[in-house]
Coordinates of C-alpha atoms in Angstrom, one line a residue:
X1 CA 52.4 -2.2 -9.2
X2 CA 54.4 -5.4 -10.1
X3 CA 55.1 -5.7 -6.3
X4 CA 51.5 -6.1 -5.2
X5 CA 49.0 -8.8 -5.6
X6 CA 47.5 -9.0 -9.3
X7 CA 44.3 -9.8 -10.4
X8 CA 43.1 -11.6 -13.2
X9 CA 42.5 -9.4 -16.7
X10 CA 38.5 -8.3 -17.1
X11 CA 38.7 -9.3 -20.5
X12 CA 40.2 -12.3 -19.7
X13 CA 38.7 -15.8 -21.3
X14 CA 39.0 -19.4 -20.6
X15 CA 38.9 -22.3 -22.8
X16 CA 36.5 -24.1 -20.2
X17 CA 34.2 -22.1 -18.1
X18 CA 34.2 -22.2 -14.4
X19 CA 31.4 -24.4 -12.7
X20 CA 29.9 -22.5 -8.9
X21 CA 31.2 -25.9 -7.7
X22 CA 34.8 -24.7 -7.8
X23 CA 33.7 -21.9 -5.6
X24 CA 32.0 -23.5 -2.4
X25 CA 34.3 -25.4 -0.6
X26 CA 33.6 -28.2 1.1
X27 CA 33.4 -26.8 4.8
X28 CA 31.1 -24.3 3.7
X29 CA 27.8 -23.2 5.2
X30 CA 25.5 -23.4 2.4
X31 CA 26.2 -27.6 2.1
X32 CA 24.8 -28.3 5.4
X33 CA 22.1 -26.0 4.9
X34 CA 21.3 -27.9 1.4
X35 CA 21.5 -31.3 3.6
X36 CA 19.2 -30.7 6.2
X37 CA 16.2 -29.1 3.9
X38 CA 16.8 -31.8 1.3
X39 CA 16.3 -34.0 4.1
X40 CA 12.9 -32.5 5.3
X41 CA 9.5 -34.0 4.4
X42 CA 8.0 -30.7 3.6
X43 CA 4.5 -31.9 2.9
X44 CA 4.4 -33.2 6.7
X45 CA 5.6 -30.1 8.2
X46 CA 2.6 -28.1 6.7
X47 CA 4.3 -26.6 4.4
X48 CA 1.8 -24.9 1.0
X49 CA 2.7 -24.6 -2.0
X50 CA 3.7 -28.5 -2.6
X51 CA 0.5 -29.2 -5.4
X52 CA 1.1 -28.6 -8.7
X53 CA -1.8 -27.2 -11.4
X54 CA -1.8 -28.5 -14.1
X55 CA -2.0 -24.8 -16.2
X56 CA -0.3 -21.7 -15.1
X57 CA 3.1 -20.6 -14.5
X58 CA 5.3 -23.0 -12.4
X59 CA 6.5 -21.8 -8.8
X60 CA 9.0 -22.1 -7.0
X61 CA 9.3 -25.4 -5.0
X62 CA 8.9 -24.6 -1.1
X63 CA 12.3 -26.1 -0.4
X64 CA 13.6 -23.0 -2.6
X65 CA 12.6 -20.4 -0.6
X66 CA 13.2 -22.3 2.7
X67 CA 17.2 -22.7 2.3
X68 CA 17.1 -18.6 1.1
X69 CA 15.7 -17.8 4.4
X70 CA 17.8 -20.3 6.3
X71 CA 20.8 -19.1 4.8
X72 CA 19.6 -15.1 4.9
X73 CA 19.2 -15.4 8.7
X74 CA 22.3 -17.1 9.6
X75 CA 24.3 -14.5 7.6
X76 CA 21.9 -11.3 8.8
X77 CA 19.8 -11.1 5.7
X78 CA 16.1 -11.0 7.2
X79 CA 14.4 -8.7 4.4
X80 CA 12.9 -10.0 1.5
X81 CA 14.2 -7.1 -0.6
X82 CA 17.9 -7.3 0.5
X83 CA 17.4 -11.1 0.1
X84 CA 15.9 -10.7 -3.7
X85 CA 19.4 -8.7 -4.3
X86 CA 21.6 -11.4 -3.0
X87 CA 20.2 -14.0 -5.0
X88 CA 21.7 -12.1 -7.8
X89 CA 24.8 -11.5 -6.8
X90 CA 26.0 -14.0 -4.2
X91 CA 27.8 -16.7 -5.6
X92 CA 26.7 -19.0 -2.5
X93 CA 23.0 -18.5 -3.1
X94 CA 23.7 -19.0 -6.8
X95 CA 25.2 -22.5 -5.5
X96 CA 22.6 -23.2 -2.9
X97 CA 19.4 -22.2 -5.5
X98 CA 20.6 -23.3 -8.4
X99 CA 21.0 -19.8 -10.3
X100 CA 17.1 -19.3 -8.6
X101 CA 16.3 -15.5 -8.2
X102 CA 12.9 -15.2 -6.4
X103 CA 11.7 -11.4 -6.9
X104 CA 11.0 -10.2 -3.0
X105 CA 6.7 -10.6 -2.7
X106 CA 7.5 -14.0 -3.6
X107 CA 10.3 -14.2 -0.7
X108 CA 8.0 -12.2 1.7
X109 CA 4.4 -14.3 0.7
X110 CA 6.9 -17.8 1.6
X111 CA 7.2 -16.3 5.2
X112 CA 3.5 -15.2 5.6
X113 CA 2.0 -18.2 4.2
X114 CA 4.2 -20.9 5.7
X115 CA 3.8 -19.7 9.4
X116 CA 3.5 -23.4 10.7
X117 CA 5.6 -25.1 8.4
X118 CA 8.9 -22.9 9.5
X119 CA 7.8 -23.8 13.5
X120 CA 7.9 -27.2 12.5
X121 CA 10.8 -26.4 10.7
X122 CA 12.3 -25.4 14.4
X123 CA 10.8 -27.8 16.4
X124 CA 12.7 -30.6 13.7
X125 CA 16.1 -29.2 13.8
X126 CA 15.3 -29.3 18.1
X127 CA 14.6 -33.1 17.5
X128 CA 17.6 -33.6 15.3
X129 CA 19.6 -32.3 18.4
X130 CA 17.8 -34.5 20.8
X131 CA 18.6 -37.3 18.6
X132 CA 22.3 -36.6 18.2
X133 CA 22.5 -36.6 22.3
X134 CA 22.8 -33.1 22.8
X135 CA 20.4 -33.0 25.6
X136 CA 22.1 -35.2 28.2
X137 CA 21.8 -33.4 31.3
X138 CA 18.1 -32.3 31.6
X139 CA 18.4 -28.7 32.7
X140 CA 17.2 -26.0 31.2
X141 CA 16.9 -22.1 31.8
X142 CA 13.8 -20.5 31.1
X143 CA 13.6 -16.5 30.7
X144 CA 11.8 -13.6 28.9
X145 CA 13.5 -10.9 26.4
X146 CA 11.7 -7.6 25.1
X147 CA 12.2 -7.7 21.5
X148 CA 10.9 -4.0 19.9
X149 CA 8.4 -4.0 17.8
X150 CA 7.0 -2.5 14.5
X151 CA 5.3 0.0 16.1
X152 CA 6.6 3.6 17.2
X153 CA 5.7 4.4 21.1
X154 CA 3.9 7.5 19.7
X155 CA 1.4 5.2 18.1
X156 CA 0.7 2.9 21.9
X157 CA -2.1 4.9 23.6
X158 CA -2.6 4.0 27.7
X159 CA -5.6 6.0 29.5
X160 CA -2.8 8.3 31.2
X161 CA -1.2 8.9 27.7
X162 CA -4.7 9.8 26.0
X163 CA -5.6 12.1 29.0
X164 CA -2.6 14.0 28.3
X165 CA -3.2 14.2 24.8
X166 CA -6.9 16.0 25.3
X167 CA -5.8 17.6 27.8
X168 CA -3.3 19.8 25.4
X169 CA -5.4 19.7 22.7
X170 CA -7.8 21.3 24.5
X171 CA -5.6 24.0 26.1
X172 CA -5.0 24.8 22.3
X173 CA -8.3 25.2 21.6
X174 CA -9.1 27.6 24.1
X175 CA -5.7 29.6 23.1
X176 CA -7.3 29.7 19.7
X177 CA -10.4 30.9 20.8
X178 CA -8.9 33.4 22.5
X179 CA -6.9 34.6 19.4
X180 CA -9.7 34.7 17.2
X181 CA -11.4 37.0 19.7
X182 CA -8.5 38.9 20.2
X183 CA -8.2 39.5 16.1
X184 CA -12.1 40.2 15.7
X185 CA -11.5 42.7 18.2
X186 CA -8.7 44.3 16.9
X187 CA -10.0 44.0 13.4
X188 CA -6.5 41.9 12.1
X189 CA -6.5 41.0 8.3
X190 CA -8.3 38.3 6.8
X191 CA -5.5 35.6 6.2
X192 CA -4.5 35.7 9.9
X193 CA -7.9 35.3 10.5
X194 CA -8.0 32.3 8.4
X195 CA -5.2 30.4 9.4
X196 CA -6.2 30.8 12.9
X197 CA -9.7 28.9 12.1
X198 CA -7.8 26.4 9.6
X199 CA -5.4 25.6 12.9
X200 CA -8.3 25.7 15.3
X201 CA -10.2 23.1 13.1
X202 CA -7.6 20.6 13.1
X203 CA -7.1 20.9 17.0
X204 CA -10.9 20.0 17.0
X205 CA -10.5 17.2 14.2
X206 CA -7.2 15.7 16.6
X207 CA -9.4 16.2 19.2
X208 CA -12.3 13.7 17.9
X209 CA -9.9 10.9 17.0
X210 CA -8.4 11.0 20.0
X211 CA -11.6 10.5 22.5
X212 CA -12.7 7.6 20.1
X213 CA -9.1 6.4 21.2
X214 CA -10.6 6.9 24.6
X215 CA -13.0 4.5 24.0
X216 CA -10.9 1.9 22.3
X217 CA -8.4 1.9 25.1
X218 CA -11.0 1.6 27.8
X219 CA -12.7 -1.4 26.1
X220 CA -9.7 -3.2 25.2
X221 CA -8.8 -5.8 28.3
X222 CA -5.5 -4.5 28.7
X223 CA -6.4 -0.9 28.5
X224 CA -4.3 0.3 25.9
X225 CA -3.9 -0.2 22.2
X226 CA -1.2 -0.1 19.3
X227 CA -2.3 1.2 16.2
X228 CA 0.3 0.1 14.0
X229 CA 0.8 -3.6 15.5
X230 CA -2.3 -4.2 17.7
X231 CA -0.7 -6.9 19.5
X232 CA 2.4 -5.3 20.1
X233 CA 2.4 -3.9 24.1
X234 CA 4.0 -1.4 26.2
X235 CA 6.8 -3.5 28.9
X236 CA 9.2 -2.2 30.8
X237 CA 12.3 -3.3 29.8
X238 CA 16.0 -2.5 31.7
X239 CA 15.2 0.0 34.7
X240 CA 12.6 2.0 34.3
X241 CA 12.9 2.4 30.4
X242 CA 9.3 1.1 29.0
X243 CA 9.2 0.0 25.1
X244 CA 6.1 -1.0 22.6
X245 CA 7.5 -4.8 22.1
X246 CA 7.3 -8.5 22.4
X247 CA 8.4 -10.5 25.6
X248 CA 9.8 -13.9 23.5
X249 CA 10.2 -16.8 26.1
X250 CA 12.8 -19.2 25.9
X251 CA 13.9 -22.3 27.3
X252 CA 17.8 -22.6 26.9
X253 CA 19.6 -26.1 27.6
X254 CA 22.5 -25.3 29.9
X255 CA 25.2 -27.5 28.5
X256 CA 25.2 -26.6 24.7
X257 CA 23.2 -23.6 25.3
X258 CA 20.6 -24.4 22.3
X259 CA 17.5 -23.5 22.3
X260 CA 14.7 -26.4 23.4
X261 CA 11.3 -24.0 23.1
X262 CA 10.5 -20.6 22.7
X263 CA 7.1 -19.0 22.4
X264 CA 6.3 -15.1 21.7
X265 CA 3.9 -13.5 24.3
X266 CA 2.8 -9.9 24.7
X267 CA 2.4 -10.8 28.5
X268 CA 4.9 -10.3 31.3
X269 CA 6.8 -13.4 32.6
X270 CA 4.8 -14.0 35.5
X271 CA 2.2 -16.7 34.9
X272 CA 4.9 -18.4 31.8
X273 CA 7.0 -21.0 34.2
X274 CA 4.5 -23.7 33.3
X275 CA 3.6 -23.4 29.8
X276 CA 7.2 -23.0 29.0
X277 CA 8.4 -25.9 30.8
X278 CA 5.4 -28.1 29.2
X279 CA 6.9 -26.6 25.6
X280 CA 10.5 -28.0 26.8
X281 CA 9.0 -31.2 28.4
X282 CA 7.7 -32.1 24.9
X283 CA 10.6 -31.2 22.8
X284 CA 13.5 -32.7 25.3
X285 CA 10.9 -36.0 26.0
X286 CA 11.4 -36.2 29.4
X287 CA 9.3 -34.5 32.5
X288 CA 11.8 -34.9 35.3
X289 CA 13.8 -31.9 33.9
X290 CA 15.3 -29.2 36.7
X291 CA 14.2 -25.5 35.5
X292 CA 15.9 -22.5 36.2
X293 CA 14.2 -19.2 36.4
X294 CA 14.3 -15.7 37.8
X295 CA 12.3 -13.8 40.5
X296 CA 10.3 -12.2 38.0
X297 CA 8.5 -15.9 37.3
X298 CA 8.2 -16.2 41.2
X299 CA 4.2 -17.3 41.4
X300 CA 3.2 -19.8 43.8
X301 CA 0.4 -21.6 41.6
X302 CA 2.6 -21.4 39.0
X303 CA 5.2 -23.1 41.0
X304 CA 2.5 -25.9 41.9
X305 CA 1.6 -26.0 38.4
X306 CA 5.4 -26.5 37.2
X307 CA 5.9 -29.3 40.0
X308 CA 2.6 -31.0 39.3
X309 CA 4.4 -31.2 35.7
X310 CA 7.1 -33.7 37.0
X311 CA 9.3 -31.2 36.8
X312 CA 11.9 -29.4 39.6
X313 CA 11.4 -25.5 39.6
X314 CA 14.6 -23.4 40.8
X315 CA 13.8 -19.6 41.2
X316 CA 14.5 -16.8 44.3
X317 CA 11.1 -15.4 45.8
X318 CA 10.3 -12.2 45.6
X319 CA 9.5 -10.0 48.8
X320 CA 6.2 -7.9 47.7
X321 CA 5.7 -6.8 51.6
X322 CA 4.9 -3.2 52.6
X323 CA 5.5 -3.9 56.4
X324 CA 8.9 -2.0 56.1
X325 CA 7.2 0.8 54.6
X326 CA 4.6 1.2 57.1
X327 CA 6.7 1.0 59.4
X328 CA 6.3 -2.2 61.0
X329 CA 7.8 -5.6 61.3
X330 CA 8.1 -7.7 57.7
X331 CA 6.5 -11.0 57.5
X332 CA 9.6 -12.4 57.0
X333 CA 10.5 -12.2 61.1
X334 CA 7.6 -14.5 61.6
X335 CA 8.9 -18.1 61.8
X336 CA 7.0 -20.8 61.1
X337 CA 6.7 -24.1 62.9
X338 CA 5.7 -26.9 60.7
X339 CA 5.4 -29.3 63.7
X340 CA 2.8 -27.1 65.7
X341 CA 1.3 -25.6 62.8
X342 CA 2.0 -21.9 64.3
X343 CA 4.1 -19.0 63.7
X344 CA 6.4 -17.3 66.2
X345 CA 6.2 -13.2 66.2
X346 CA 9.2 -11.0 66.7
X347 CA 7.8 -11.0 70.2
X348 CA 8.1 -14.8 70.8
X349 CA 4.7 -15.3 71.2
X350 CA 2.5 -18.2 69.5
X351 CA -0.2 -17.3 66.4
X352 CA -2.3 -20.1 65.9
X353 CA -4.1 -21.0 62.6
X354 CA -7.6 -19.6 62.8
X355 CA -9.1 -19.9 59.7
X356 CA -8.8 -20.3 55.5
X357 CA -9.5 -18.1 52.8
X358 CA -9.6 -18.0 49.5
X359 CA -7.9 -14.9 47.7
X360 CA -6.2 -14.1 44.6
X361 CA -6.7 -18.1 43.3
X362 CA -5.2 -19.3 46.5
X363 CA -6.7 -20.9 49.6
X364 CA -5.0 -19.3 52.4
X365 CA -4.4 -20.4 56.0
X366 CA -4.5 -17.3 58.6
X367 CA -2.9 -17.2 61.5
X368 CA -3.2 -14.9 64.8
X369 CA -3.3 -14.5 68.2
X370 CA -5.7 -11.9 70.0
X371 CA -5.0 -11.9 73.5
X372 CA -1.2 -11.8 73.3
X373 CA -1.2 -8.9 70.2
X374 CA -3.6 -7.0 73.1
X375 CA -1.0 -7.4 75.8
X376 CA 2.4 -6.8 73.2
X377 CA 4.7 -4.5 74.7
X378 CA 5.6 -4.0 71.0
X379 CA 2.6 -4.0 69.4
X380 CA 3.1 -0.4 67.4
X381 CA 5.9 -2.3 65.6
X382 CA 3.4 -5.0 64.4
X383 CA 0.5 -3.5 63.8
X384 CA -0.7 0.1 62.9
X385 CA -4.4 -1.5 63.9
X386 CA -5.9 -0.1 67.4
X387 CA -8.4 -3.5 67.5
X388 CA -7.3 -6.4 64.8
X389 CA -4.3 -8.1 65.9
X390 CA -1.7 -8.4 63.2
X391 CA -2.4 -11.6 60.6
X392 CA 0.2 -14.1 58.6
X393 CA -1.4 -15.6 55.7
X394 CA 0.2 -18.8 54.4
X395 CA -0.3 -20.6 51.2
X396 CA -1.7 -24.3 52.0
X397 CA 1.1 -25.6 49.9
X398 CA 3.5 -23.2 51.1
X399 CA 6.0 -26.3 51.5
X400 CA 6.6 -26.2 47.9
X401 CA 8.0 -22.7 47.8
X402 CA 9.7 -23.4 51.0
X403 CA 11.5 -26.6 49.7
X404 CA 12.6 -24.9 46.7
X405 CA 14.6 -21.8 48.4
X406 CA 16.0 -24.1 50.4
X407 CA 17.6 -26.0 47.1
X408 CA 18.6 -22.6 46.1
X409 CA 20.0 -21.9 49.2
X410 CA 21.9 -24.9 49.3
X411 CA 22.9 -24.6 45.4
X412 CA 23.4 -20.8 45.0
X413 CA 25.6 -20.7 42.0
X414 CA 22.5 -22.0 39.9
X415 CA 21.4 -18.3 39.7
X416 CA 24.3 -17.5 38.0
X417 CA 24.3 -20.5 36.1
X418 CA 21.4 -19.5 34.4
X419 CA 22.3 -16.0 34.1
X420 CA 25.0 -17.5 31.9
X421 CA 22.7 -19.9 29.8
X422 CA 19.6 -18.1 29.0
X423 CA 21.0 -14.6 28.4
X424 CA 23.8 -15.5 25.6
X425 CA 21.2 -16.3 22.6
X426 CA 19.0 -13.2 23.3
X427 CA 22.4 -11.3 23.1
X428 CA 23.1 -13.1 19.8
X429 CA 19.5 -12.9 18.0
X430 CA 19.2 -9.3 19.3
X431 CA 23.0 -8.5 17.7
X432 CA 21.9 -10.5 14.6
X433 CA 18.6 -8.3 14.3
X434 CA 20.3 -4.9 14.2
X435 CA 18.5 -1.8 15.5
X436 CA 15.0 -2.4 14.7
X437 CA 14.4 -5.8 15.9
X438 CA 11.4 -7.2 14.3
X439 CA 10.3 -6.5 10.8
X440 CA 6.7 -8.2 10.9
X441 CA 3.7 -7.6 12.7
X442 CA 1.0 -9.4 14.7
X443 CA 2.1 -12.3 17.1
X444 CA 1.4 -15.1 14.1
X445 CA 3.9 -13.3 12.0
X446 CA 6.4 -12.3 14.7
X447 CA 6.0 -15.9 15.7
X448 CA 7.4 -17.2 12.2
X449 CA 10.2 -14.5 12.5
X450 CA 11.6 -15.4 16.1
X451 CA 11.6 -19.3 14.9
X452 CA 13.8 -18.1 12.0
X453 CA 15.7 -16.7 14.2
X454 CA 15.9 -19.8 16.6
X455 CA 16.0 -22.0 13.9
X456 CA 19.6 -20.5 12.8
X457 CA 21.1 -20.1 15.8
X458 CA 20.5 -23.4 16.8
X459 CA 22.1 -24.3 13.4
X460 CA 24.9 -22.4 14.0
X461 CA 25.7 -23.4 17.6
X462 CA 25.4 -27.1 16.0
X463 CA 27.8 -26.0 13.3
X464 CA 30.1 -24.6 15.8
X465 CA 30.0 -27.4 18.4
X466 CA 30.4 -30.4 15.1
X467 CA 31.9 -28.8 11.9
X468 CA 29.8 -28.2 8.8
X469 CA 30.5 -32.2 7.1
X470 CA 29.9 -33.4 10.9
X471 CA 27.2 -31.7 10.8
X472 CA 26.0 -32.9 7.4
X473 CA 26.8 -36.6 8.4
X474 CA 24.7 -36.5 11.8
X475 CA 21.6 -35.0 10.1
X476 CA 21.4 -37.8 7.6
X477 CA 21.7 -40.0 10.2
X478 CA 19.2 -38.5 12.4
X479 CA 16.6 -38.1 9.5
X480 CA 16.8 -41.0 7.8

């Protein structure tokens, strides 16, 4: 054994006793993380807990229990009970608590009661950034990530998924029936007899809960429900793969890939591009920012909306025609002239605007031409309509989508470029979560959780990009 590495003796005493000091060093985590909350005007950012009685037990100051989580989320720690057991043994907690050992429903009540002071929480550490010039170049990429949910996809009921369910309790029902005749018939002993009855009433009793599940799904505006999260939703996630979860919105700053806003929806991403640039607006102070988004955000008020924002939308359209299907020409063929106000068919002829309408939230112009669809030589390949001649609606402010493809067009590394941006924290918070994703439920409680999450990885890009004492220095600059 002489030849290896030796430890010191268990028994072993010293004259003076070690202080924690001697084992944090100076580049460690835990100092920054005592920095910035020491630096925090708690009482401002909503936090509870901050007025003392005057009788009672004393509690534990909010500032406590806001460097545990800090540090418990940067190091993969989310639960309040692993997070109780690390106070007593990790000599960096011991350090950054001062020998503090909060039992776990005080740990788990901090996160459920301080909702709004942990956003703020965020939204400061954002504004530190900001202050410290991280945010130079005003572009940011804004996308959606399915993040599971406390809630197993047995316990999400849709009106196809309840159907199936009566529909099988019922065919066991009426096997049941049928073997009760079958044992009266053949006179079969009284404890098969019995069981069969006990089995048959609980078909009935599953049968009862699940037509008032019937009823809860069809009244519910999104027509299905989760009983264990009831906010919690059904999404598809990769392919056709369709999980009970949380679609978390993001807006990610493409230079130093921190995140500037994120917001937890149970919605898909269509109908998010404007709310989530206004969130990144506000927390980058600036409105002429370029956003960068995928297809699945492509909606033309939404667009309108964005641009009406001061900001510069970048995103591909999506092509929602059937024509191909149906066997015809897609609207795509049809050119339009901006000069004449017309549209040029496949066949070269002219369709002239003839009308508006207003559908789907959009006034529409609608263009066609009667006499020359009559006397098309390829009419069958426009139109499977013996009388109507074929029609091109056209958003009136169809110039806005039209300018922005031709950005893209012009710029078509941006696509990958955000690609790059948005998708690397979602790949790091998911990796940090583990396998089950979120341990709360409701979207106020999941809310708190994902700005935990946000909260440290922005931390720890910042520690990665300036060093823990640079760090340090810059946030006692920036909160003075």
């Amino acid at each position: 054994m002489s030849k290896f590495i030796s430890g010191e003796s268990r028994d072993q005493s010293t004259l003076f006793p070690e202080s924690l000091e001697d084992y944090v060093s100076e580049d460690n985590t835990v100092r920054v993380i005592d920095v910035f909350i020491e630096e925090l005007n708690l009482a401002e950012l909503g936090f509870k807990g901050l007025t003392l009685k005057s009788t009672g037990r004393p509690k534990y100051h909010p500032a406590t229990l806001l460097k545990l989580y800090l540090y418990g989320y940067l190091n993969r720690i989310q639960s309040s009970r692993r997070l109780e057991t690390e106070c007593q043994r990790n000599i960096e907690l011991m350090w950054l608590l001062g020998k503090l050992a909060p039992d776990f429903k005080t740990i788990a009540d901090f996160r459920k009661d301080n909702g709004d002071g942990i956003k703020n929480v965020c939204k400061t550490f954002v504004e530190v950034c900001r202050r410290l010039n991280m945010f130079e170049k005003p572009v940011v990429a804004i996308d959606g990530s399915k993040f599971k949910a406390s809630n197993n996809k047995g316990n999400n009921f849709t009106p196809s998924k309840v159907k199936f369910h009566i529909d099988r309790v019922e065919k066991n029902i009426e096997r049941y029936l049928e073997l009760l005749d079958e044992a009266d018939k053949e006179q079969a002993n009284v404890t098969k007899i019995k069981a069969t009855k006990e089995r048959l009433a609980d078909f009935r009793s599953q049968l009862k809960k699940l037509h008032e599940i019937k009823e809860q799904v069809e009244a519910h505006p999104d027509k299905q429900i989760s009983t264990t999260d009831p906010d919690s939703r059904l999404m598809k996630t990769q392919g056709f793969t369709r999980v009970v979860s949380y679609n978390v919105q993001s807006a990610v700053d493409t230079k130093h890939h921190l995140i500037v806003a994120h917001e937890v929806t149970n919605v898909p991403d269509r109908g998010q591009l404007a709310s989530m640039t206004k969130l990144a607006q506000k927390a980058l102070r600036k409105e002429d920012i370029r956003v960068l988004a995928d297809k699945g955000y492509f909606s033309q008020p939404d667009i309108k909306d964005t641009i009406d924002l001061g900001a510069e939308p970048i995103m591909p359209k999506t092509d929602t025609s059937s024509s191909e299907k149906k066997g015809i020409f897609n609207r795509s063929l049809f050119k339009y002239d901006a000069n004449k106000d017309i549209y040029l068919c496949p066949a070269g002829n002219e369709l002239q605007n003839r009308m508006q309408v207003f559908e789907q939230g959009k006034y529409l112009d609608v263009y066609f031409n009667h006499i020359a669809c009559r006397d098309c030589k390829i009419r069958s390949q426009c139109t499977n309509s013996k009388k109507d001649p074929r029609r091109i609606r056209r958003w009136v402010h169809e110039i806005l989508t039209e300018e922005m493809l031709q950005k893209l067009k012009n710029e078509p590394e941006l696509m990958l470029h955000r690609k790059q941006t948005v998708e690397h924290p979602f790949g790091t918070i998911k990796l940090w979560m583990g396998a089950t994703h979120l341990l709360t439920r409701g979207l106020k409680s999941v809310g708190t959780e994902i700005s935990l999450h946000v909260l440290a990885y922005n931390f720890r890009r910042m520690i990665t990009i300036m060093g823990v004492n640079g760090l340090s220095k810059a946030i006692r600059v920036a909160l003075p």
